[in-house]
Amino acid sequence: MQTLPTDEVRQIMWRYAERYDLQMLVQSTRSVARGVVARLVADGERNTHEWTAAKDEMLKAYDEAGVTAMMSKPQYGGYLDGPKNFVMALAAFELAWVDAGAATCCLAAGLALEPIIERGTPEQVEEYLTRSVPPQPGEDRKIARGAFCLTEPLPYVGVDTGIMCGKVRVANWEDGQEPMLQVDKRGRFITNMDYASFVVAAVESDDDRIKGTCMVILEEDDEGVYDRGAVTHKLVHQLSSTRDPIFHMTVPASRIVGGYTIVDGVIVPNHNHGKVLEAVFARTRVPVGVMTAAKLLSAVEPIIRYQRGRFRGGEGAPGTPRYDLGLQMKEDVLHRLVDVWATGEAATSLGLAAARHFDEFEELDKTRDELYAAAGARSVREVLKLRKQTEKLALEYLELLAEPEEERDQERLAELKSNRLVEYMVGESLSNILSPATKLWNTGQGANMMREAVSLMGGYGITEDCPGFLPQKWMDSQLEATYEGPESVQRRQLIVTMTSELFLTQFQGWITELRRLASDRPGTGACALGSAMELWLWTYRHLQEAKDADGKPLYRDKRQGATFPMADALAWLLACRCQVLDCLELEKKGAENPVLADALPGYVQFFTDLCHVQTAHAAGEVGRICADLVYGYNRHPSWEPTCEACAQAGEIDCLEGLIPGISVGTRLTSDVVESDGSHANKAGPCPRFAGIEGFISRRNKLDGCLTGSRLAKDRAGNVLAQVMIPEALDYPS
Amino acid sequence: MTTGFHIVVCGSLVPDPLQTLQPMMGASGTPELKSEMMLPSVLDPWAGHALYEAANLAKNTPGSKVWLVSVGPKARLQQLMMTLAQKVPFELVALDGSASGFIDAGSVANVMSDAIEGLTDLDRSRLLLFGGCASASRDAGATMQMVGERLSIQDQFLSVDQLTAQADGSLKILERIEGGQYLESVCEGPPVMVGWATGTLPEPKNNPQVGMMNMRTIMPALQKAQPAAVSADGVVFANVEVPQQRRDTRIVKDVSADEIARELVEWIKS
């Protein structure tokens, strides 16, 4: 690889080489990020929590570059048609490359619109999407900017989602007139609040005439108090506005997101707040994960530049290794940077794969209720029954898919494939995994690796003028791990959703797929990844049945010590798989691009090596986690006189006459308690592992699968020492 | 003028100046830049000024139309268009060939003039032929003159910073001359060839709506781009190297005009 990966390479890997509209969005967003946003950071605008005139310029730049309008459809003044998940992820990637606070401003505006887009009435969708795009020539209006106000328990957290601080009551309801609602809500840590002209807030009924919960739209010009509240003194993301607002407002009932129905004199919201949130958070967590991934990849170039220049200025002249390579003469810095890069690749691959999945799944997801209704299921019970029946069909479909093509019952496969509910449930099972896994792993492991990236800059890394804003990015990543549900929330969701047999069947299919890939492309680490997946799957099945030393079951909701690590391990595996698939996509499609013709083999080899490095890292993590769980809940035997695992010295010494050498041999190979009660200096007799031979063999195999991974790291490191980098970073430091 | 101008802008891509540009002798004996095909590229800055001036003139002169004629590897041109197309409206005429700086300017002028002559809806009597006064890659400073000659355009202006269409249809043109002075000329009107210096306009802001509109014609134009026979036949390169002075150049992006002016004054005084 002679140059850093270009746009052509990324467009192929991340599957938007044919999407010219997205390529334009990337370029325009990049120009804002590396222009206005970078200048703000370099000028120290992060040193204040207040929203300043300079920060406001960033919003104007978004408007002018088309970033603001990306959420709107063309009929509402936007320019991008279709689902917006991948769009948002790419925009977040480009902005977070420079500053994640800037990306958050952009995403938070989308977050405010999402409830309306997902569950709003047609009138609400038209109203807010139209107002959220910049004014067209000849129009004289202020652009509507939104904020999303929740500060409530989230789905899957397991806490009582009904407890909310936001209340809604009937303020006034005259016969034949639309009811007016009194909304009282205090928000906390609400993004965009400095300039939001409307807020989408979650509230709960405090009135017999309103049923349940809902989300409601508040406008700054509505009657009452629209107090933007105190500024949040964040340590990070200072280019986004965060405040703790207070609302006491009267709004018409038509502001209930999704509308309402009057039933026996009671206002019944068409969608409760949980249903709205479910639709929103299923998707919006993904771009947050992509933000952290972008930081890691953005760190590569500044680090290489630093490493090469580190030893200049002293002895050495141009052309000497010391001058040309600087710190890159040392293997350690190269290997550590390879780790940072590999993690960034895996995280980006996972995040963008999730975003693409949501784009593909969106239409089906939105017609879910219609599909249920068409199948005759209207009540909750009927829906559950229908889902159970459909799950069987979906499993059959997946099993047929896993069979060799020539052996499949094609007629049956086609029949099942045409079943939209089957398709929906298969897609849903993936959505339920990909979103929390992206958020969990990208931000959590991403933050760890950002620390590594900063450490590679030495003392420079903890200075304000560190190029690439790495220290700020390191700190910012911690907030990304918190946004939209901290890590425990994501783990909580994963341990519920990864039990789906539909997911596990697909997971099994991926193992087969990786074995086949490994056969064609042995250097990618696909084989080791398949082995790691097998180990994870064995451990998961084991934990379902296993009990601890006290006889208590392990895989239970409250035993987060047993379940959460499995969620972490799964996320490692998913990220690696997406990375391998992206690498193969580059190899396959890159050959069709004439620009890449000569350079393609170098890129493919480098990304293949990164896959191998990352797979080894993931395999190590998965092996460690699984071994810890499989062994860790058994009680270690102790040196008790009655211990059945021990041989008694008297007994074996007696046998010495019959079997010469047994006395010494036993002492060498097993645990012996001497006649005076003494024993070897260790915690106790070595435990025995009856019943987990399957685990042992898989673990051994996995360790062996790491063969060659360090050679791959050496190769990748050598590339880093030779790759061309630009004369200067393309944004200020 | 009621019928408007037909403005043809000649310009292509050059390696991003922030990249490390390392000349080397290629396998065919022609020089090239190391990893040239993989280096990110931008629109030639001088051609960029020409295009933005053209778009501004077209916008203010109803009935006008802008073409951009580019010789370059079409896959690279496609990437360039992702940013360029969002700035101003134009119709692309793409010619698939090398954009290397080591190609003979005459052969480039030949294929460009042929392409312009092939524009069926071009009214030569209304033609303003725009381009950079020089090129950041094909820096002979002669390409535009040759294109103009081949199109029989006798009124040629180089290093232009301002062009004003006057009420009587004539064009007032300011050309740079030595000493920070301008040569003011007035010609009757098109056809005319204008080699732009920096012009007077800033780079237009992105407008994705314009981009979406442009891409409807740009993508088909790229798909049917014909191979352009540009070469350096007959040219012998004895040696190629990066100017040594460039190694001392400080590259800083987004410095304010005031700051640049201050540094220049300090340098002059020193």
Coordinates of N, CA, C and O in Angstrom, one line a residue, chain B residues 1-109:
Chain B
M1 N -27.0 41.9 -23.6 CA -27.1 40.8 -24.5 C -28.3 39.9 -24.1 O -28.5 39.5 -23.0
T2 N -29.2 39.6 -25.0 CA -30.4 38.9 -24.7 C -30.2 37.4 -24.9 O -30.9 36.6 -24.3
T3 N -29.3 37.0 -25.8 CA -29.2 35.6 -26.1 C -28.3 34.8 -25.2 O -28.3 33.6 -25.1
G4 N -27.5 35.6 -24.4 CA -26.6 35.0 -23.5 C -25.3 34.4 -24.1 O -25.2 34.4 -25.3
F5 N -24.4 34.0 -23.2 CA -23.2 33.4 -23.7 C -23.2 31.9 -23.7 O -23.9 31.3 -22.9
H6 N -22.4 31.3 -24.6 CA -22.0 29.9 -24.5 C -20.6 29.8 -24.0 O -19.7 30.2 -24.7
I7 N -20.5 29.5 -22.7 CA -19.1 29.5 -22.1 C -18.6 28.1 -22.0 O -19.2 27.3 -21.3
V8 N -17.5 27.9 -22.6 CA -16.8 26.6 -22.5 C -15.6 26.8 -21.6 O -14.7 27.6 -21.9
V9 N -15.5 26.0 -20.5 CA -14.4 26.1 -19.6 C -13.6 24.9 -19.7 O -14.1 23.8 -19.7
C10 N -12.3 25.1 -19.9 CA -11.4 24.0 -20.0 C -10.6 23.8 -18.7 O -10.1 24.8 -18.2
G11 N -10.7 22.7 -18.1 CA -10.0 22.5 -16.8 C -10.1 21.1 -16.3 O -11.1 20.4 -16.6
S12 N -9.1 20.6 -15.7 CA -9.1 19.3 -15.2 C -8.5 19.2 -13.8 O -8.3 20.2 -13.1
L13 N -8.2 18.0 -13.4 CA -7.8 17.8 -12.0 C -6.3 17.8 -11.9 O -5.6 17.5 -12.9
V14 N -5.8 18.2 -10.7 CA -4.4 18.1 -10.4 C -4.3 17.5 -9.0 O -5.2 17.5 -8.2
P15 N -3.1 16.9 -8.7 CA -3.0 16.4 -7.3 C -3.2 17.4 -6.3 O -2.8 18.6 -6.5
D16 N -3.8 17.0 -5.2 CA -4.0 18.0 -4.1 C -2.7 18.5 -3.6 O -1.8 17.7 -3.3
P17 N -2.5 19.8 -3.6 CA -1.2 20.3 -3.3 C -0.7 20.0 -1.9 O 0.5 20.1 -1.6
L18 N -1.6 19.5 -1.0 CA -1.2 19.1 0.3 C -0.5 17.8 0.3 O 0.1 17.3 1.3
Q19 N -0.6 17.1 -0.8 CA 0.0 15.7 -0.9 C 1.5 15.8 -1.1 O 2.0 16.8 -1.6
T20 N 2.1 14.7 -0.8 CA 3.5 14.6 -1.1 C 3.7 14.3 -2.5 O 3.2 13.2 -3.0
L21 N 4.3 15.1 -3.3 CA 4.4 14.9 -4.7 C 5.9 14.6 -5.1 O 6.8 15.4 -4.9
Q22 N 6.1 13.3 -5.5 CA 7.4 12.8 -5.7 C 7.6 12.4 -7.1 O 7.1 11.3 -7.4
P23 N 8.2 13.2 -8.0 CA 8.4 12.7 -9.3 C 9.3 11.6 -9.5 O 10.3 11.5 -8.7
M24 N 9.0 10.7 -10.4 CA 9.9 9.6 -10.7 C 9.8 9.2 -12.2 O 8.8 9.5 -12.8
M25 N 10.7 8.5 -12.7 CA 10.6 8.0 -14.1 C 9.8 6.8 -14.2 O 10.1 5.8 -13.5
G26 N 8.7 6.8 -15.0 CA 7.9 5.7 -15.1 C 8.5 4.6 -16.0 O 9.5 4.8 -16.6
A27 N 7.8 3.4 -16.0 CA 8.4 2.3 -16.7 C 8.5 2.6 -18.2 O 9.3 2.1 -18.9
S28 N 7.6 3.5 -18.7 CA 7.6 3.8 -20.2 C 8.6 4.9 -20.5 O 8.7 5.3 -21.7
G29 N 9.3 5.3 -19.6 CA 10.3 6.4 -19.8 C 9.7 7.8 -19.7 O 10.5 8.7 -19.9
T30 N 8.5 7.9 -19.4 CA 7.8 9.2 -19.2 C 7.8 9.4 -17.7 O 7.4 8.5 -16.9
P31 N 8.1 10.6 -17.3 CA 8.0 10.8 -15.8 C 6.6 10.8 -15.3 O 5.6 11.0 -16.1
E32 N 6.4 10.5 -14.1 CA 5.1 10.5 -13.4 C 5.4 10.7 -11.9 O 6.5 10.7 -11.4
L33 N 4.3 11.0 -11.2 CA 4.4 11.2 -9.8 C 4.2 9.9 -9.1 O 3.4 9.0 -9.5
K34 N 4.9 9.7 -8.0 CA 4.8 8.5 -7.3 C 3.3 8.3 -6.8 O 2.8 9.2 -6.2
S35 N 2.8 7.1 -7.1 CA 1.4 6.8 -6.7 C 0.4 7.8 -7.2 O -0.6 8.1 -6.6
E36 N 0.7 8.3 -8.5 CA -0.1 9.4 -9.0 C -1.6 9.1 -9.0 O -2.4 9.9 -8.7
M37 N -1.9 7.8 -9.4 CA -3.4 7.5 -9.6 C -4.1 7.5 -8.2 O -5.3 7.6 -8.2
M38 N -3.3 7.3 -7.2 CA -4.0 7.2 -5.8 C -3.9 8.5 -5.1 O -4.5 8.6 -4.0
L39 N -3.3 9.5 -5.6 CA -3.2 10.8 -4.9 C -4.6 11.5 -5.0 O -5.1 11.6 -6.1
P40 N -5.1 12.0 -3.9 CA -6.3 12.7 -3.9 C -6.1 13.9 -4.9 O -5.0 14.5 -4.9
S41 N -7.1 14.3 -5.6 CA -7.0 15.4 -6.5 C -8.0 16.5 -6.3 O -9.0 16.3 -5.7
V42 N -7.7 17.6 -6.8 CA -8.6 18.8 -6.8 C -8.7 19.4 -8.2 O -7.9 19.1 -9.0
L43 N -9.7 20.2 -8.3 CA -9.8 20.9 -9.6 C -8.6 21.9 -9.7 O -8.3 22.6 -8.7
D44 N -8.0 21.9 -10.9 CA -6.9 22.9 -11.1 C -7.3 24.3 -10.6 O -8.3 24.8 -11.1
P45 N -6.6 24.9 -9.7 CA -7.0 26.1 -9.1 C -7.4 27.2 -10.2 O -8.3 27.9 -10.0
W46 N -6.5 27.3 -11.2 CA -6.8 28.4 -12.2 C -8.0 28.1 -13.0 O -8.8 28.9 -13.3
A47 N -8.2 26.8 -13.3 CA -9.4 26.4 -14.0 C -10.6 26.6 -13.1 O -11.7 27.0 -13.6
G48 N -10.4 26.4 -11.8 CA -11.5 26.7 -10.9 C -12.0 28.1 -10.9 O -13.1 28.4 -11.0
H49 N -11.0 29.0 -11.0 CA -11.4 30.5 -11.1 C -12.2 30.7 -12.3 O -13.2 31.4 -12.4
A50 N -11.7 30.1 -13.4 CA -12.4 30.2 -14.7 C -13.8 29.7 -14.6 O -14.8 30.4 -15.1
L51 N -14.0 28.6 -14.0 CA -15.3 28.0 -13.9 C -16.2 28.8 -13.0 O -17.4 29.1 -13.4
Y52 N -15.7 29.3 -11.9 CA -16.6 30.1 -11.0 C -16.9 31.5 -11.7 O -18.1 32.0 -11.5
E53 N -16.0 32.0 -12.4 CA -16.3 33.3 -13.1 C -17.3 33.0 -14.2 O -18.3 33.8 -14.5
A54 N -17.2 31.8 -14.9 CA -18.1 31.5 -15.9 C -19.5 31.3 -15.4 O -20.5 31.8 -15.9
A55 N -19.6 30.6 -14.3 CA -20.9 30.4 -13.7 C -21.6 31.7 -13.2 O -22.8 31.9 -13.4
N56 N -20.8 32.6 -12.7 CA -21.3 33.9 -12.3 C -21.8 34.7 -13.5 O -22.9 35.3 -13.4
L57 N -21.0 34.6 -14.5 CA -21.4 35.4 -15.7 C -22.7 34.8 -16.3 O -23.6 35.5 -16.7
A58 N -22.8 33.5 -16.3 CA -24.0 32.8 -16.9 C -25.2 33.1 -16.0 O -26.3 33.3 -16.5
K59 N -25.0 33.2 -14.7 CA -26.1 33.4 -13.8 C -26.7 34.8 -14.0 O -27.9 35.1 -13.9
N60 N -25.7 35.7 -14.3 CA -26.2 37.1 -14.5 C -26.5 37.5 -16.0 O -26.8 38.6 -16.3
T61 N -26.4 36.5 -16.8 CA -26.7 36.8 -18.2 C -27.7 35.7 -18.7 O -27.3 34.6 -19.0
P62 N -29.0 36.1 -18.7 CA -30.0 35.1 -19.1 C -29.7 34.4 -20.4 O -29.2 35.1 -21.3
G63 N -30.0 33.2 -20.5 CA -29.8 32.5 -21.8 C -28.5 31.9 -22.0 O -28.1 31.3 -23.0
S64 N -27.6 32.0 -20.9 CA -26.3 31.5 -21.0 C -26.2 30.0 -20.6 O -27.1 29.5 -19.9
K65 N -25.1 29.4 -21.0 CA -24.9 28.0 -20.6 C -23.4 27.8 -20.5 O -22.6 28.4 -21.2
V66 N -23.1 26.9 -19.5 CA -21.7 26.6 -19.2 C -21.4 25.1 -19.5 O -22.1 24.3 -19.0
W67 N -20.3 24.9 -20.2 CA -19.8 23.5 -20.3 C -18.4 23.5 -19.6 O -17.7 24.4 -19.6
L68 N -18.1 22.3 -19.1 CA -16.8 22.1 -18.5 C -16.1 20.9 -19.3 O -16.7 19.8 -19.3
V69 N -15.1 21.2 -20.0 CA -14.4 20.2 -20.8 C -13.1 19.8 -20.1 O -12.3 20.6 -19.8
S70 N -13.1 18.5 -19.7 CA -12.0 18.0 -18.9 C -11.3 16.8 -19.5 O -12.0 15.9 -19.9
V71 N -10.0 16.8 -19.5 CA -9.2 15.6 -19.9 C -8.7 15.0 -18.6 O -7.9 15.7 -17.9
G72 N -9.0 13.8 -18.3 CA -8.5 13.2 -17.1 C -9.0 11.8 -17.0 O -9.9 11.4 -17.8
P73 N -8.4 10.9 -16.2 CA -8.9 9.6 -16.0 C -10.3 9.7 -15.5 O -10.6 10.4 -14.6
K74 N -11.3 9.0 -16.2 CA -12.7 9.3 -15.9 C -13.1 8.9 -14.5 O -14.0 9.5 -13.9
A75 N -12.4 7.9 -14.0 CA -12.8 7.5 -12.6 C -12.4 8.6 -11.6 O -13.0 8.9 -10.6
R76 N -11.2 9.3 -11.9 CA -10.8 10.4 -11.1 C -11.7 11.6 -11.3 O -12.0 12.3 -10.3
L77 N -12.1 11.8 -12.5 CA -13.0 12.9 -12.8 C -14.3 12.7 -12.0 O -14.9 13.7 -11.5
Q78 N -14.7 11.5 -11.9 CA -16.0 11.2 -11.2 C -15.9 11.6 -9.8 O -16.8 12.3 -9.2
Q79 N -14.7 11.3 -9.1 CA -14.5 11.7 -7.7 C -14.5 13.2 -7.6 O -15.1 13.8 -6.7
L80 N -13.8 13.9 -8.5 CA -13.8 15.3 -8.5 C -15.1 15.9 -8.6 O -15.4 16.9 -7.9
M81 N -16.0 15.3 -9.4 CA -17.3 15.9 -9.6 C -18.2 15.9 -8.3 O -19.1 16.6 -8.2
M82 N -17.8 15.0 -7.4 CA -18.6 14.9 -6.2 C -18.6 16.2 -5.4 O -19.5 16.5 -4.7
T83 N -17.5 16.9 -5.5 CA -17.4 18.2 -4.8 C -17.8 19.3 -5.8 O -18.5 20.2 -5.5
L84 N -17.2 19.2 -7.0 CA -17.3 20.3 -7.9 C -18.8 20.6 -8.4 O -19.2 21.7 -8.5
A85 N -19.5 19.5 -8.6 CA -20.8 19.6 -9.1 C -21.8 20.3 -8.1 O -22.8 20.7 -8.5
Q86 N -21.4 20.4 -6.8 CA -22.2 21.0 -5.9 C -22.0 22.5 -5.8 O -22.7 23.2 -5.0
K87 N -21.1 23.0 -6.6 CA -20.8 24.4 -6.4 C -21.5 25.3 -7.5 O -22.1 26.3 -7.1
V88 N -21.4 24.9 -8.7 CA -22.1 25.7 -9.8 C -22.7 24.7 -10.8 O -22.2 23.6 -11.0
P89 N -23.7 25.2 -11.5 CA -24.3 24.4 -12.6 C -23.4 24.4 -13.9 O -23.0 25.5 -14.3
F90 N -23.3 23.2 -14.5 CA -22.6 23.2 -15.7 C -22.9 21.8 -16.4 O -23.4 20.9 -15.7
E91 N -22.5 21.7 -17.7 CA -22.6 20.4 -18.3 C -21.2 19.9 -18.6 O -20.3 20.6 -19.1
L92 N -20.9 18.7 -18.2 CA -19.6 18.1 -18.3 C -19.3 17.5 -19.6 O -20.2 16.7 -20.1
V93 N -18.2 17.8 -20.2 CA -17.7 17.0 -21.4 C -16.4 16.3 -20.9 O -15.4 17.0 -20.7
A94 N -16.5 15.0 -20.7 CA -15.4 14.3 -20.1 C -14.6 13.6 -21.2 O -15.2 12.9 -22.1
L95 N -13.3 13.7 -21.2 CA -12.4 13.0 -22.1 C -11.5 12.1 -21.3 O -10.8 12.6 -20.4
D96 N -11.5 10.8 -21.5 CA -10.8 9.9 -20.7 C -9.3 9.8 -21.1 O -9.0 9.1 -22.1
G97 N -8.5 10.4 -20.4 CA -7.1 10.4 -20.7 C -6.2 10.8 -19.5 O -6.8 11.1 -18.4
S98 N -5.0 10.9 -19.7 CA -4.1 11.2 -18.6 C -4.2 12.7 -18.2 O -4.3 13.5 -19.1
A99 N -4.2 13.0 -16.9 CA -4.1 14.4 -16.5 C -2.7 14.7 -15.9 O -2.5 15.6 -15.2
S100 N -1.8 13.9 -16.3 CA -0.4 14.0 -15.8 C 0.2 15.4 -16.3 O -0.2 15.9 -17.3
G101 N 1.0 15.9 -15.5 CA 1.7 17.1 -15.8 C 2.8 16.9 -16.8 O 3.5 17.9 -17.3
F102 N 3.1 15.7 -17.2 CA 4.2 15.4 -18.1 C 3.6 15.0 -19.5 O 4.2 14.2 -20.2
I103 N 2.4 15.6 -19.8 CA 1.9 15.4 -21.1 C 2.0 16.6 -22.0 O 1.9 17.7 -21.4
D104 N 2.3 16.5 -23.2 CA 2.5 17.6 -24.1 C 1.2 18.5 -24.2 O 0.1 17.9 -24.5
A105 N 1.4 19.8 -24.0 CA 0.2 20.7 -24.0 C -0.5 20.7 -25.3 O -1.7 20.8 -25.4
G106 N 0.3 20.5 -26.4 CA -0.2 20.5 -27.8 C -1.2 19.4 -28.0 O -2.3 19.6 -28.5
S107 N -0.9 18.2 -27.5 CA -1.8 17.1 -27.7 C -3.1 17.3 -26.8 O -4.2 16.9 -27.2
V108 N -2.9 17.9 -25.7 CA -4.1 18.2 -24.9 C -5.0 19.2 -25.6 O -6.2 19.1 -25.7
A109 N -4.4 20.2 -26.2 CA -5.1 21.3 -26.9 C -5.9 20.6 -28.1 O -7.0 21.0 -28.4

